[in-house]
Amino acid sequence: MRSGPPPLAAALEHLEAVLPLAQYPLPLEEAPGMRRLAAGIGNQVRDHLLPRALRLDAPLLVVVGGSTGSGKSTLVNSLLRARLTKPGVLRPTTTSPVLVAHPDDLAWFDSGKVLPNLVRSSTPVHDSRALHVVAHDALPPGLALLDAPDIDSIDDANRRLSRQLLAAADLWVFVTSAARYADAVGWELLEQAAARDTVVSVVLNRCPPEATDDLRSHLSGMLSQRGLPAARLFAVAERELGEDGMLPLADVAPIRSWLAGLAAESDARTDVALQTLAGAVRGLDEQLRVLADGVRRQGEAVEELGRQAANQFRLAADEVGLATSDGTMLRGEVLSRWQDFVGTGEFMRGVEEQISRWRDRLTGWFTGRQEAEGVRGAINDGLAALVVEHGQAACESAVNQWTMTSWGRQIVEANEGLARTTADFDADATRAVREWQADVLRLVEEQGRGKRTKARFLALGTNAVGAALIIVVFATTGGLTTAEVGIAGGTSLLAQRLLEGVFGEDAVRRLAQRAKSDLDARVQALFATQLTRFLHITEQLEVDTSVADRLDAVADELRSAGSDAFDDLTRPEGF
C-alpha cells in the first residue's frame, strides 16, 4: 500500500490548526473574500488534501458537477444503469449530494475521513449538509461518483456546497450543455481547476446530432485557451430518454469505458490522485500568502483605529494640561473668589514687608473657612467643567475619525453612545478635582512641618497656602488677554511671593511641579476610562497579527514538504 509521506501530512495538519486563527472581523472591503478563502482552504484540507496525503492509494472521488439542468443526475444514472440519484424538474434540482461507491470502497467514504463535515445518510434526503451514500456493485472498485448540487443554484447553501465538493475531488466530470457551455460561472470554476492542475474531464451534453462535431471542436478550443488542453472531452447527443429515464447505453459507453479503465489501473488512479494533490498543494502557497497579508492589514487597521482614538484623548489631555498652566483658569469665578479671599490690592502693597508684621491680619484672611471654601468651590467647578468639556470633545473627535472609513462607520453604528462620555464621567471628574485639591493641601502641610517654615505656615493656614499653590500652578499668563494679564498676573505674583516667603523659591518650584504632575495624571486617568471603551472594541475584534507569520511559516513548510513528497512519489520504482 502506498501512502502520502508523513512530512506533507504533518504540514497539512499544521495548516488545519492555524487556519481557524486567521480572523478577519474588521469589515474591510476585502474581508468577506478572505473569510471565504480561509473557509474554502479549511474545507479542502479536511475534505481532500489531508486524507489523500495520508492514503494516496485510497479510492478516487470523482465529482460530477455542472450548471442547473445540465443533466448531471441523468448522466450518473445512465452510467450506472440504475436510478440511484433523482433528477428533478424544480430548481434547484440536486438538493443534496449523492455518492455512489462499490461495496468494497464504502467503508472509506462512509468513515468520515473524506468530507468529514457532511452527515452520512443511507436514504435520500433533502438537506445540503447531508451526504447520501449508496453502495452499487455495477461501479468498479477504485473510484466513487458523487452527484453534486448545481454550481449556479439559486440556493446559496447548495452553491457553496457544489464548490466545496469540487475542491474535494480527485477528478472532475464537468457536465455542461450545448446551450450553456459558454456560461461564465462554469468557466470561472474550470479556470480555477486549471490553475490548481486538477484533473478534469468535460461532458458536453444535449448536443444536436447535426452540430455535435462543431460544438465539440469549439469547446475543445476554448478548453485549450483556458489552460485545460489535456481535459478529456465527451459529447452526448440530445435524445429522448427511455422509459427508465436514462440515456441510451451507446451514448454513454465511451465515458463508462474510460471510468472502468481508470478504476482498473492502480497506476492511472495514482497519477490522477497525485496530479490533483500536487496542484492543490502548490496552489496553497499563493493563497496562504494572501491570507497572511489580509491578517496583517486587519491588524494594521485595528491598530490605526486604536491610535486614532488614543490621539484624540491625548490631545484632550494636552489641552487640559495647557489650560491649567497658561493662565486660562485664572479667569471668571476662580479669579474673583481668589481676589475676595486675599484682598489682592492691599495684600500686594504689604507683601514686600515681613510676613511676621502681617501675621494677625493674614491669619484672619487665610483661615476664613467660608472664603476658602468659595475659592476651592470655584476651582472645583471650573476645572471639572474644563475636564468634562474636553472629555466629551475627545469622544466626538474619536468617533469622527472612525467614521472616515466604511468599516469604522459600521463599528460606530454598532456601538450606540460611543460619541458621548459615560453617565458617570461628570461625577468622576468632580471627584477627581476635589481629591486633587485635598492632595494639594496635604502636600503643603507636609512641606510646612519644617522648623524654619512652621511659624510662617501656621500664620497663613493650610487653606491659604494650598489655594496659593493652586494659583501658582495656574499662573503662567500665556493665552490671557492684555487686561487679564494685568489682573491675573498680579494675582499669580502675589501667590508666588507668598509661597516663597513661607517655603523658599526652590521649594515652591518643586511643590508646583508636583501638584501639576498630579493634576495631569488624574486628568489622563479620567480620559483613559473613556478611551478604554474604544480600545475594548478594537480588542474584541481579536486580530492576532502573529497568525500572519504562522501562515507564512506553514506555506514554507508545505512548499518544502510538497517538493520532497512529489519528487519522491514520481520517481521511478527502484531509484
PDB file of N, CA, C and O in Angstrom, residues 448-498:
ATOM      1  N   GLY A 448       5.171  72.232  55.191  1.00  0.00           N
ATOM      2  CA  GLY A 448       5.149  73.247  56.243  1.00  0.00           C
ATOM      3  C   GLY A 448       5.547  72.741  57.611  1.00  0.00           C
ATOM      4  O   GLY A 448       5.496  73.506  58.583  1.00  0.00           O
ATOM      5  N   ARG A 449       5.952  71.481  57.749  1.00  0.00           N
ATOM      6  CA  ARG A 449       6.320  70.932  59.054  1.00  0.00           C
ATOM      7  C   ARG A 449       7.750  71.256  59.472  1.00  0.00           C
ATOM      8  O   ARG A 449       8.144  71.012  60.597  1.00  0.00           O
ATOM      9  N   GLY A 450       8.556  71.787  58.555  1.00  0.00           N
ATOM     10  CA  GLY A 450       9.929  72.109  58.916  1.00  0.00           C
ATOM     11  C   GLY A 450       9.997  73.252  59.930  1.00  0.00           C
ATOM     12  O   GLY A 450       9.122  74.128  59.996  1.00  0.00           O
ATOM     13  N   LYS A 451      11.060  73.303  60.736  1.00  0.00           N
ATOM     14  CA  LYS A 451      11.197  74.316  61.801  1.00  0.00           C
ATOM     15  C   LYS A 451      11.237  75.727  61.227  1.00  0.00           C
ATOM     16  O   LYS A 451      10.712  76.668  61.802  1.00  0.00           O
ATOM     17  N   ARG A 452      11.914  75.860  60.069  1.00  0.00           N
ATOM     18  CA  ARG A 452      12.073  77.194  59.503  1.00  0.00           C
ATOM     19  C   ARG A 452      10.771  77.741  58.940  1.00  0.00           C
ATOM     20  O   ARG A 452      10.567  78.940  58.869  1.00  0.00           O
ATOM     21  N   THR A 453       9.923  76.842  58.460  1.00  0.00           N
ATOM     22  CA  THR A 453       8.699  77.300  57.792  1.00  0.00           C
ATOM     23  C   THR A 453       7.458  77.183  58.660  1.00  0.00           C
ATOM     24  O   THR A 453       6.419  77.718  58.306  1.00  0.00           O
ATOM     25  N   LYS A 454       7.577  76.519  59.782  1.00  0.00           N
ATOM     26  CA  LYS A 454       6.381  76.196  60.556  1.00  0.00           C
ATOM     27  C   LYS A 454       5.619  77.430  61.001  1.00  0.00           C
ATOM     28  O   LYS A 454       4.395  77.526  60.868  1.00  0.00           O
ATOM     29  N   ALA A 455       6.348  78.427  61.560  1.00  0.00           N
ATOM     30  CA  ALA A 455       5.679  79.619  62.089  1.00  0.00           C
ATOM     31  C   ALA A 455       4.969  80.381  60.979  1.00  0.00           C
ATOM     32  O   ALA A 455       3.817  80.789  61.121  1.00  0.00           O
ATOM     33  N   ARG A 456       5.672  80.562  59.858  1.00  0.00           N
ATOM     34  CA  ARG A 456       5.062  81.280  58.742  1.00  0.00           C
ATOM     35  C   ARG A 456       3.858  80.528  58.185  1.00  0.00           C
ATOM     36  O   ARG A 456       2.851  81.129  57.819  1.00  0.00           O
ATOM     37  N   PHE A 457       4.004  79.190  58.101  1.00  0.00           N
ATOM     38  CA  PHE A 457       2.909  78.378  57.569  1.00  0.00           C
ATOM     39  C   PHE A 457       1.680  78.465  58.465  1.00  0.00           C
ATOM     40  O   PHE A 457       0.552  78.635  58.000  1.00  0.00           O
ATOM     41  N   LEU A 458       1.924  78.376  59.800  1.00  0.00           N
ATOM     42  CA  LEU A 458       0.799  78.449  60.732  1.00  0.00           C
ATOM     43  C   LEU A 458       0.141  79.816  60.694  1.00  0.00           C
ATOM     44  O   LEU A 458      -1.063  79.947  60.896  1.00  0.00           O
ATOM     45  N   ALA A 459       0.957  80.830  60.424  1.00  0.00           N
ATOM     46  CA  ALA A 459       0.401  82.178  60.375  1.00  0.00           C
ATOM     47  C   ALA A 459      -0.614  82.305  59.237  1.00  0.00           C
ATOM     48  O   ALA A 459      -1.597  83.031  59.357  1.00  0.00           O
ATOM     49  N   LEU A 460      -0.340  81.618  58.133  1.00  0.00           N
ATOM     50  CA  LEU A 460      -1.224  81.728  56.977  1.00  0.00           C
ATOM     51  C   LEU A 460      -2.333  80.684  56.970  1.00  0.00           C
ATOM     52  O   LEU A 460      -3.454  80.959  56.559  1.00  0.00           O
ATOM     53  N   GLY A 461      -2.019  79.469  57.381  1.00  0.00           N
ATOM     54  CA  GLY A 461      -3.017  78.404  57.392  1.00  0.00           C
ATOM     55  C   GLY A 461      -2.973  77.538  56.137  1.00  0.00           C
ATOM     56  O   GLY A 461      -2.540  77.985  55.067  1.00  0.00           O
ATOM     57  N   THR A 462      -3.398  76.317  56.286  1.00  0.00           N
ATOM     58  CA  THR A 462      -3.328  75.347  55.200  1.00  0.00           C
ATOM     59  C   THR A 462      -4.151  75.776  54.002  1.00  0.00           C
ATOM     60  O   THR A 462      -3.722  75.665  52.846  1.00  0.00           O
ATOM     61  N   ASN A 463      -5.364  76.281  54.262  1.00  0.00           N
ATOM     62  CA  ASN A 463      -6.234  76.650  53.135  1.00  0.00           C
ATOM     63  C   ASN A 463      -5.619  77.736  52.273  1.00  0.00           C
ATOM     64  O   ASN A 463      -5.665  77.680  51.040  1.00  0.00           O
ATOM     65  N   ALA A 464      -5.009  78.735  52.921  1.00  0.00           N
ATOM     66  CA  ALA A 464      -4.421  79.840  52.170  1.00  0.00           C
ATOM     67  C   ALA A 464      -3.236  79.382  51.356  1.00  0.00           C
ATOM     68  O   ALA A 464      -3.102  79.707  50.162  1.00  0.00           O
ATOM     69  N   VAL A 465      -2.353  78.626  51.993  1.00  0.00           N
ATOM     70  CA  VAL A 465      -1.163  78.170  51.289  1.00  0.00           C
ATOM     71  C   VAL A 465      -1.553  77.225  50.142  1.00  0.00           C
ATOM     72  O   VAL A 465      -1.001  77.291  49.039  1.00  0.00           O
ATOM     73  N   GLY A 466      -2.512  76.332  50.398  1.00  0.00           N
ATOM     74  CA  GLY A 466      -2.958  75.421  49.346  1.00  0.00           C
ATOM     75  C   GLY A 466      -3.572  76.164  48.179  1.00  0.00           C
ATOM     76  O   GLY A 466      -3.298  75.874  47.004  1.00  0.00           O
ATOM     77  N   ALA A 467      -4.419  77.162  48.480  1.00  0.00           N
ATOM     78  CA  ALA A 467      -5.033  77.940  47.413  1.00  0.00           C
ATOM     79  C   ALA A 467      -3.973  78.706  46.629  1.00  0.00           C
ATOM     80  O   ALA A 467      -4.027  78.801  45.395  1.00  0.00           O
ATOM     81  N   ALA A 468      -2.992  79.238  47.341  1.00  0.00           N
ATOM     82  CA  ALA A 468      -1.919  79.967  46.665  1.00  0.00           C
ATOM     83  C   ALA A 468      -1.131  79.047  45.737  1.00  0.00           C
ATOM     84  O   ALA A 468      -0.753  79.448  44.626  1.00  0.00           O
ATOM     85  N   LEU A 469      -0.872  77.816  46.178  1.00  0.00           N
ATOM     86  CA  LEU A 469      -0.136  76.885  45.341  1.00  0.00           C
ATOM     87  C   LEU A 469      -0.920  76.566  44.067  1.00  0.00           C
ATOM     88  O   LEU A 469      -0.345  76.473  42.975  1.00  0.00           O
ATOM     89  N   ILE A 470      -2.235  76.412  44.204  1.00  0.00           N
ATOM     90  CA  ILE A 470      -3.046  76.137  43.010  1.00  0.00           C
ATOM     91  C   ILE A 470      -3.013  77.328  42.062  1.00  0.00           C
ATOM     92  O   ILE A 470      -2.917  77.161  40.835  1.00  0.00           O
ATOM     93  N   ILE A 471      -3.031  78.534  42.609  1.00  0.00           N
ATOM     94  CA  ILE A 471      -2.936  79.717  41.756  1.00  0.00           C
ATOM     95  C   ILE A 471      -1.600  79.751  41.019  1.00  0.00           C
ATOM     96  O   ILE A 471      -1.524  80.084  39.837  1.00  0.00           O
ATOM     97  N   VAL A 472      -0.536  79.362  41.712  1.00  0.00           N
ATOM     98  CA  VAL A 472       0.777  79.322  41.067  1.00  0.00           C
ATOM     99  C   VAL A 472       0.781  78.292  39.941  1.00  0.00           C
ATOM    100  O   VAL A 472       1.359  78.512  38.878  1.00  0.00           O
ATOM    101  N   VAL A 473       0.142  77.137  40.187  1.00  0.00           N
ATOM    102  CA  VAL A 473       0.052  76.121  39.144  1.00  0.00           C
ATOM    103  C   VAL A 473      -0.639  76.693  37.906  1.00  0.00           C
ATOM    104  O   VAL A 473      -0.237  76.426  36.767  1.00  0.00           O
ATOM    105  N   PHE A 474      -1.666  77.497  38.146  1.00  0.00           N
ATOM    106  CA  PHE A 474      -2.409  78.103  37.031  1.00  0.00           C
ATOM    107  C   PHE A 474      -1.759  79.391  36.519  1.00  0.00           C
ATOM    108  O   PHE A 474      -2.350  80.070  35.684  1.00  0.00           O
ATOM    109  N   ALA A 475      -0.540  79.735  36.989  1.00  0.00           N
ATOM    110  CA  ALA A 475      -0.062  81.109  36.980  1.00  0.00           C
ATOM    111  C   ALA A 475       0.392  81.646  35.644  1.00  0.00           C
ATOM    112  O   ALA A 475       0.338  82.850  35.421  1.00  0.00           O
ATOM    113  N   THR A 476       0.921  80.838  34.757  1.00  0.00           N
ATOM    114  CA  THR A 476       1.513  81.382  33.537  1.00  0.00           C
ATOM    115  C   THR A 476       0.484  82.197  32.779  1.00  0.00           C
ATOM    116  O   THR A 476      -0.659  81.772  32.608  1.00  0.00           O
ATOM    117  N   THR A 477       0.885  83.335  32.260  1.00  0.00           N
ATOM    118  CA  THR A 477      -0.089  84.262  31.659  1.00  0.00           C
ATOM    119  C   THR A 477      -0.278  84.077  30.175  1.00  0.00           C
ATOM    120  O   THR A 477      -1.025  84.829  29.546  1.00  0.00           O
ATOM    121  N   GLY A 478       0.399  83.116  29.531  1.00  0.00           N
ATOM    122  CA  GLY A 478       0.185  82.876  28.103  1.00  0.00           C
ATOM    123  C   GLY A 478      -1.258  82.545  27.842  1.00  0.00           C
ATOM    124  O   GLY A 478      -1.866  81.764  28.563  1.00  0.00           O
ATOM    125  N   GLY A 479      -1.845  83.121  26.829  1.00  0.00           N
ATOM    126  CA  GLY A 479      -3.224  82.828  26.467  1.00  0.00           C
ATOM    127  C   GLY A 479      -4.215  83.813  27.042  1.00  0.00           C
ATOM    128  O   GLY A 479      -5.384  83.802  26.679  1.00  0.00           O
ATOM    129  N   LEU A 480      -3.794  84.681  27.952  1.00  0.00           N
ATOM    130  CA  LEU A 480      -4.707  85.674  28.504  1.00  0.00           C
ATOM    131  C   LEU A 480      -4.727  86.923  27.632  1.00  0.00           C
ATOM    132  O   LEU A 480      -3.762  87.230  26.933  1.00  0.00           O
ATOM    133  N   THR A 481      -5.805  87.677  27.727  1.00  0.00           N
ATOM    134  CA  THR A 481      -5.864  88.964  27.034  1.00  0.00           C
ATOM    135  C   THR A 481      -5.023  89.973  27.802  1.00  0.00           C
ATOM    136  O   THR A 481      -4.603  89.730  28.932  1.00  0.00           O
ATOM    137  N   THR A 482      -4.834  91.133  27.192  1.00  0.00           N
ATOM    138  CA  THR A 482      -3.988  92.152  27.830  1.00  0.00           C
ATOM    139  C   THR A 482      -4.529  92.555  29.188  1.00  0.00           C
ATOM    140  O   THR A 482      -3.794  92.664  30.179  1.00  0.00           O
ATOM    141  N   ALA A 483      -5.812  92.786  29.250  1.00  0.00           N
ATOM    142  CA  ALA A 483      -6.411  93.186  30.523  1.00  0.00           C
ATOM    143  C   ALA A 483      -6.289  92.078  31.561  1.00  0.00           C
ATOM    144  O   ALA A 483      -5.990  92.308  32.714  1.00  0.00           O
ATOM    145  N   GLU A 484      -6.520  90.845  31.110  1.00  0.00           N
ATOM    146  CA  GLU A 484      -6.449  89.722  32.045  1.00  0.00           C
ATOM    147  C   GLU A 484      -5.038  89.513  32.554  1.00  0.00           C
ATOM    148  O   GLU A 484      -4.823  89.094  33.680  1.00  0.00           O
ATOM    149  N   VAL A 485      -4.038  89.795  31.718  1.00  0.00           N
ATOM    150  CA  VAL A 485      -2.653  89.639  32.142  1.00  0.00           C
ATOM    151  C   VAL A 485      -2.359  90.519  33.340  1.00  0.00           C
ATOM    152  O   VAL A 485      -1.723  90.102  34.308  1.00  0.00           O
ATOM    153  N   GLY A 486      -2.840  91.720  33.284  1.00  0.00           N
ATOM    154  CA  GLY A 486      -2.572  92.626  34.395  1.00  0.00           C
ATOM    155  C   GLY A 486      -3.195  92.167  35.685  1.00  0.00           C
ATOM    156  O   GLY A 486      -2.574  92.208  36.750  1.00  0.00           O
ATOM    157  N   ILE A 487      -4.415  91.702  35.588  1.00  0.00           N
ATOM    158  CA  ILE A 487      -5.125  91.270  36.799  1.00  0.00           C
ATOM    159  C   ILE A 487      -4.599  89.935  37.292  1.00  0.00           C
ATOM    160  O   ILE A 487      -4.167  89.786  38.437  1.00  0.00           O
ATOM    161  N   ALA A 488      -4.651  88.921  36.407  1.00  0.00           N
ATOM    162  CA  ALA A 488      -4.249  87.586  36.817  1.00  0.00           C
ATOM    163  C   ALA A 488      -2.762  87.519  37.082  1.00  0.00           C
ATOM    164  O   ALA A 488      -2.306  86.793  37.959  1.00  0.00           O
ATOM    165  N   GLY A 489      -1.970  88.319  36.318  1.00  0.00           N
ATOM    166  CA  GLY A 489      -0.543  88.313  36.559  1.00  0.00           C
ATOM    167  C   GLY A 489      -0.207  88.825  37.941  1.00  0.00           C
ATOM    168  O   GLY A 489       0.644  88.268  38.639  1.00  0.00           O
ATOM    169  N   GLY A 490      -0.879  89.887  38.336  1.00  0.00           N
ATOM    170  CA  GLY A 490      -0.642  90.383  39.695  1.00  0.00           C
ATOM    171  C   GLY A 490      -1.078  89.381  40.738  1.00  0.00           C
ATOM    172  O   GLY A 490      -0.423  89.185  41.769  1.00  0.00           O
ATOM    173  N   THR A 491      -2.184  88.720  40.489  1.00  0.00           N
ATOM    174  CA  THR A 491      -2.665  87.716  41.426  1.00  0.00           C
ATOM    175  C   THR A 491      -1.681  86.570  41.555  1.00  0.00           C
ATOM    176  O   THR A 491      -1.391  86.097  42.654  1.00  0.00           O
ATOM    177  N   SER A 492      -1.157  86.069  40.419  1.00  0.00           N
ATOM    178  CA  SER A 492      -0.216  84.963  40.473  1.00  0.00           C
ATOM    179  C   SER A 492       1.084  85.386  41.131  1.00  0.00           C
ATOM    180  O   SER A 492       1.725  84.603  41.842  1.00  0.00           O
ATOM    181  N   LEU A 493       1.490  86.648  40.925  1.00  0.00           N
ATOM    182  CA  LEU A 493       2.704  87.133  41.583  1.00  0.00           C
ATOM    183  C   LEU A 493       2.525  87.173  43.089  1.00  0.00           C
ATOM    184  O   LEU A 493       3.427  86.815  43.856  1.00  0.00           O
ATOM    185  N   LEU A 494       1.357  87.590  43.515  1.00  0.00           N
ATOM    186  CA  LEU A 494       1.038  87.575  44.940  1.00  0.00           C
ATOM    187  C   LEU A 494       1.182  86.172  45.505  1.00  0.00           C
ATOM    188  O   LEU A 494       1.852  85.957  46.527  1.00  0.00           O
ATOM    189  N   ALA A 495       0.560  85.178  44.830  1.00  0.00           N
ATOM    190  CA  ALA A 495       0.624  83.808  45.322  1.00  0.00           C
ATOM    191  C   ALA A 495       2.063  83.302  45.316  1.00  0.00           C
ATOM    192  O   ALA A 495       2.511  82.628  46.261  1.00  0.00           O
ATOM    193  N   GLN A 496       2.819  83.636  44.265  1.00  0.00           N
ATOM    194  CA  GLN A 496       4.209  83.191  44.158  1.00  0.00           C
ATOM    195  C   GLN A 496       5.037  83.741  45.327  1.00  0.00           C
ATOM    196  O   GLN A 496       5.779  82.998  45.984  1.00  0.00           O
ATOM    197  N   ARG A 497       4.916  85.044  45.559  1.00  0.00           N
ATOM    198  CA  ARG A 497       5.731  85.655  46.613  1.00  0.00           C
ATOM    199  C   ARG A 497       5.292  85.199  47.996  1.00  0.00           C
ATOM    200  O   ARG A 497       6.116  85.041  48.898  1.00  0.00           O
ATOM    201  N   LEU A 498       4.010  84.986  48.156  1.00  0.00           N
ATOM    202  CA  LEU A 498       3.511  84.464  49.427  1.00  0.00           C
ATOM    203  C   LEU A 498       4.139  83.120  49.738  1.00  0.00           C
ATOM    204  O   LEU A 498       4.676  82.893  50.835  1.00  0.00           O
TER     205      LEU A 498
END
